[in-house]
Short mmCIF file of C-alpha atoms in Angstrom, two decimals:
data_model
loop_
_atom_site.label_atom_id
_atom_site.label_comp_id
_atom_site.label_asym_id
_atom_site.label_seq_id
_atom_site.Cartn_x
_atom_site.Cartn_y
_atom_site.Cartn_z
CA MET M 1 114.85 105.23 95.13
CA ALA M 2 117.94 102.54 94.48
CA TRP M 3 119.22 103.54 97.66
CA MET M 4 116.02 103.42 99.81
CA GLU M 5 114.93 99.97 98.26
CA ASN M 6 118.32 98.56 99.07
CA TYR M 7 118.04 100.04 102.64
CA ARG M 8 114.29 98.44 102.96
CA ALA M 9 115.66 94.93 101.61
CA GLY M 10 117.37 94.61 104.92
CA LEU M 11 114.53 94.87 106.99
CA SER M 12 111.71 92.72 107.75
CA HIS M 13 108.18 94.03 106.59
CA GLN M 14 107.13 94.71 110.68
CA GLN M 15 110.63 96.80 110.96
CA GLN M 16 109.55 98.78 108.04
CA LEU M 17 106.11 99.49 109.27
CA ARG M 18 107.73 100.85 112.69
CA MET M 19 110.44 102.89 110.76
CA PHE M 20 110.14 106.61 112.09
CA ASN M 21 109.77 108.72 108.97
CA GLN M 22 110.22 112.46 109.41
CA LEU M 23 111.22 115.39 106.83
CA ASP M 24 113.29 117.15 109.66
CA SER M 25 113.76 117.44 113.31
CA HIS M 26 114.96 119.78 116.30
CA ASP M 27 118.59 118.54 115.06
CA THR M 28 118.26 119.33 111.38
CA ALA M 29 117.65 122.42 108.98
CA ARG M 30 113.82 122.38 108.37
CA PHE M 31 112.92 120.60 104.95
CA LYS M 32 111.20 123.66 103.77
CA SER M 33 114.61 125.77 104.10
CA LEU M 34 116.60 122.95 102.50
CA LEU M 35 114.22 123.05 99.39
CA GLY M 36 115.12 126.81 99.19
CA LYS M 37 113.57 128.04 95.74
CA ASP M 38 112.14 124.75 95.22
CA VAL M 39 109.51 125.07 97.84
CA ALA M 40 106.93 123.97 95.49
CA ARG M 41 108.18 120.41 96.13
CA LEU M 42 107.18 120.24 99.73
CA PRO M 43 103.77 118.88 99.12
CA LEU M 44 105.32 116.03 97.08
CA ALA M 45 107.44 115.09 100.25
CA VAL M 46 104.38 115.44 102.63
CA VAL M 47 102.55 112.90 100.46
CA TRP M 48 105.49 110.54 100.36
CA LEU M 49 105.71 110.87 104.38
CA PHE M 50 102.16 109.61 104.66
CA SER M 51 102.35 106.95 102.16
CA TRP M 52 105.67 105.40 102.41
CA PRO M 53 106.14 102.46 104.88
CA GLY M 54 106.74 103.46 108.50
CA VAL M 55 105.32 105.85 110.86
CA PRO M 56 105.22 109.54 109.95
CA CYS M 57 106.57 112.01 112.35
CA ILE M 58 105.90 115.63 111.99
CA TYR M 59 108.18 118.22 113.78
CA TYR M 60 106.07 121.03 115.15
CA GLY M 61 105.44 123.72 112.53
CA ASP M 62 106.26 121.68 109.30
CA GLU M 63 102.51 121.29 109.18
CA VAL M 64 102.20 125.04 108.71
CA GLY M 65 105.23 125.85 106.59
CA LEU M 66 107.65 126.75 109.41
CA ASP M 67 111.13 127.36 107.99
CA GLY M 68 114.61 127.45 109.80
CA ASN M 69 118.41 126.47 108.89
CA ASN M 70 120.18 124.70 111.40
CA ASP M 71 119.95 124.88 115.04
CA PRO M 72 118.95 127.13 116.76
CA PHE M 73 116.83 128.42 113.64
CA CYS M 74 115.14 125.12 113.38
CA ARG M 75 113.42 125.42 116.91
CA LYS M 76 111.63 128.62 116.07
CA THR M 77 108.34 129.42 117.86
CA PHE M 78 105.19 127.78 116.70
CA PRO M 79 103.31 130.73 114.60
CA TRP M 80 99.94 130.44 116.33
CA GLN M 81 98.72 133.71 114.18
CA ALA M 82 96.35 132.17 111.37
CA GLU M 83 97.97 134.70 108.96
CA LYS M 84 101.25 133.42 109.64
CA GLN M 85 100.25 129.80 108.79
CA ASP M 86 100.36 128.16 105.25
CA ALA M 87 96.78 126.99 105.33
CA THR M 88 96.93 125.18 102.01
CA LEU M 89 99.93 123.02 103.56
CA LEU M 90 97.84 122.34 106.64
CA ALA M 91 95.32 121.28 104.80
CA LEU M 92 97.42 118.76 102.88
CA TYR M 93 98.62 117.56 106.20
CA GLN M 94 95.20 116.94 107.47
CA ARG M 95 93.94 115.39 104.07
CA MET M 96 96.83 112.94 104.19
CA ALA M 97 96.47 112.22 108.11
CA LYS M 98 92.65 111.28 107.49
CA LEU M 99 93.80 109.02 104.22
CA ARG M 100 96.52 107.18 106.29
CA HIS M 101 93.73 106.83 109.14
CA SER M 102 91.15 105.36 106.95
CA ILE M 103 93.15 103.15 104.49
CA PRO M 104 94.99 100.36 106.18
CA ALA M 105 97.21 99.88 102.97
CA LEU M 106 98.81 102.95 104.01
CA ARG M 107 99.55 101.63 107.66
CA TYR M 108 100.16 97.88 107.30
CA GLY M 109 100.68 97.51 103.56
CA GLY M 110 103.93 96.02 101.69
CA CYS M 111 105.14 98.34 98.94
CA GLN M 112 106.26 97.90 95.68
CA VAL M 113 108.46 100.42 93.58
CA VAL M 114 106.73 100.01 90.17
CA TYR M 115 108.40 102.92 88.39
CA ALA M 116 111.41 105.02 89.05
CA GLU M 117 113.05 107.12 86.57
CA GLY M 118 114.52 110.52 86.25
CA ASN M 119 112.02 112.65 88.15
CA VAL M 120 109.09 110.38 88.69
CA VAL M 121 108.66 107.59 91.36
CA VAL M 122 105.47 105.25 91.47
CA PHE M 123 104.81 102.78 93.94
CA LEU M 124 102.03 100.47 95.23
CA ARG M 125 100.74 99.98 98.72
CA VAL M 126 99.20 96.40 98.97
CA TYR M 127 97.14 95.11 101.93
CA GLN M 128 95.04 91.97 101.45
CA GLN M 129 92.75 93.22 98.61
CA GLN M 130 93.46 96.96 99.14
CA ARG M 131 95.63 98.71 96.60
CA VAL M 132 97.22 102.13 96.81
CA LEU M 133 99.01 103.76 94.09
CA VAL M 134 101.37 106.69 94.47
CA ALA M 135 103.00 108.75 91.88
CA ILE M 136 105.47 111.87 92.56
CA ASN M 137 106.73 113.83 89.97
CA ARG M 138 109.47 116.54 91.19
CA GLY M 139 109.85 117.61 87.31
CA GLU M 140 107.82 118.58 84.43
CA ALA M 141 104.61 117.21 83.34
CA CYS M 142 104.94 113.82 81.65
CA GLU M 143 103.19 110.39 81.21
CA VAL M 144 104.27 107.03 82.44
CA VAL M 145 103.36 103.81 81.33
CA LEU M 146 103.13 101.38 84.32
CA PRO M 147 104.73 97.98 83.75
CA ALA M 148 102.24 94.83 83.55
CA SER M 149 101.97 93.65 86.83
CA PRO M 150 99.05 91.41 88.55
CA LEU M 151 99.37 93.83 91.52
CA LEU M 152 98.10 96.57 89.13
CA ASN M 153 94.95 94.44 87.69
CA VAL M 154 92.51 96.59 89.54
CA THR M 155 88.87 97.04 88.08
CA GLU M 156 88.55 100.88 89.19
CA TRP M 157 90.86 103.18 90.70
CA ARG M 158 89.80 106.31 92.32
CA CYS M 159 91.99 109.53 92.95
CA LYS M 160 92.06 110.61 96.48
CA GLU M 161 94.78 113.15 96.58
CA GLY M 162 96.41 115.12 93.60
CA LYS M 163 95.56 115.99 90.02
CA GLY M 164 97.26 113.00 88.05
CA GLN M 165 95.37 110.90 85.89
CA ARG M 166 95.21 107.22 85.24
CA ILE M 167 93.88 105.56 81.94
CA GLU M 168 94.50 102.00 81.85
CA ASP M 169 98.28 101.80 82.13
CA VAL M 170 99.15 105.24 81.51
CA LEU M 171 99.64 107.86 84.20
CA SER M 172 99.51 111.72 83.13
CA LEU M 173 101.29 113.56 85.95
CA PRO M 174 101.17 117.12 86.08
CA ALA M 175 104.50 118.89 86.55
CA ILE M 176 105.78 119.11 90.32
CA SER M 177 102.80 116.85 91.45
CA ALA M 178 101.83 113.87 93.84
CA THR M 179 98.67 111.91 93.03
CA LEU M 180 97.42 109.08 95.23
CA TRP M 181 94.73 106.63 94.08
CA LEU M 182 93.06 103.97 95.89
CA ASN M 183 91.37 100.94 94.22
CA HIS M 184 87.67 100.18 94.62
#
């Protein structure tokens, strides 16, 4: 996160919103293949892709779990048969695309990392009065105490994706999970 925050610090807000974010492309090994045995972390990357500042770019087949190492294996044909597709992953891509479309803070909002230690990163997207809190945990189940911040002073948070829980300033995060909350 330190590297990402340092990079973002050199960009204007408008430049950040136009960043072309992708997990992989026709020139790289597919992200699923790079994960190897840690493929359970793939949904975490999808949540990050749709909630981090910038424009999410989906390389064909990523949404259904296509794998492949470096060129030419990253350019496999799309698996059109439903039985060769990861329906759960596709459903996550669809939910996240719908959330991004319906929540202006995910498209236009500023970004503030509020916690980044060990295997957990928590960041906030803010646009006008709208707040989106995103927690990504790539490790064991844990609890995170959020720092005091006026940006987090919200009467009610509603979980829109994931299974994490928020009670006051404490997040309870399941192992290898991503959770997104929206203020109401």
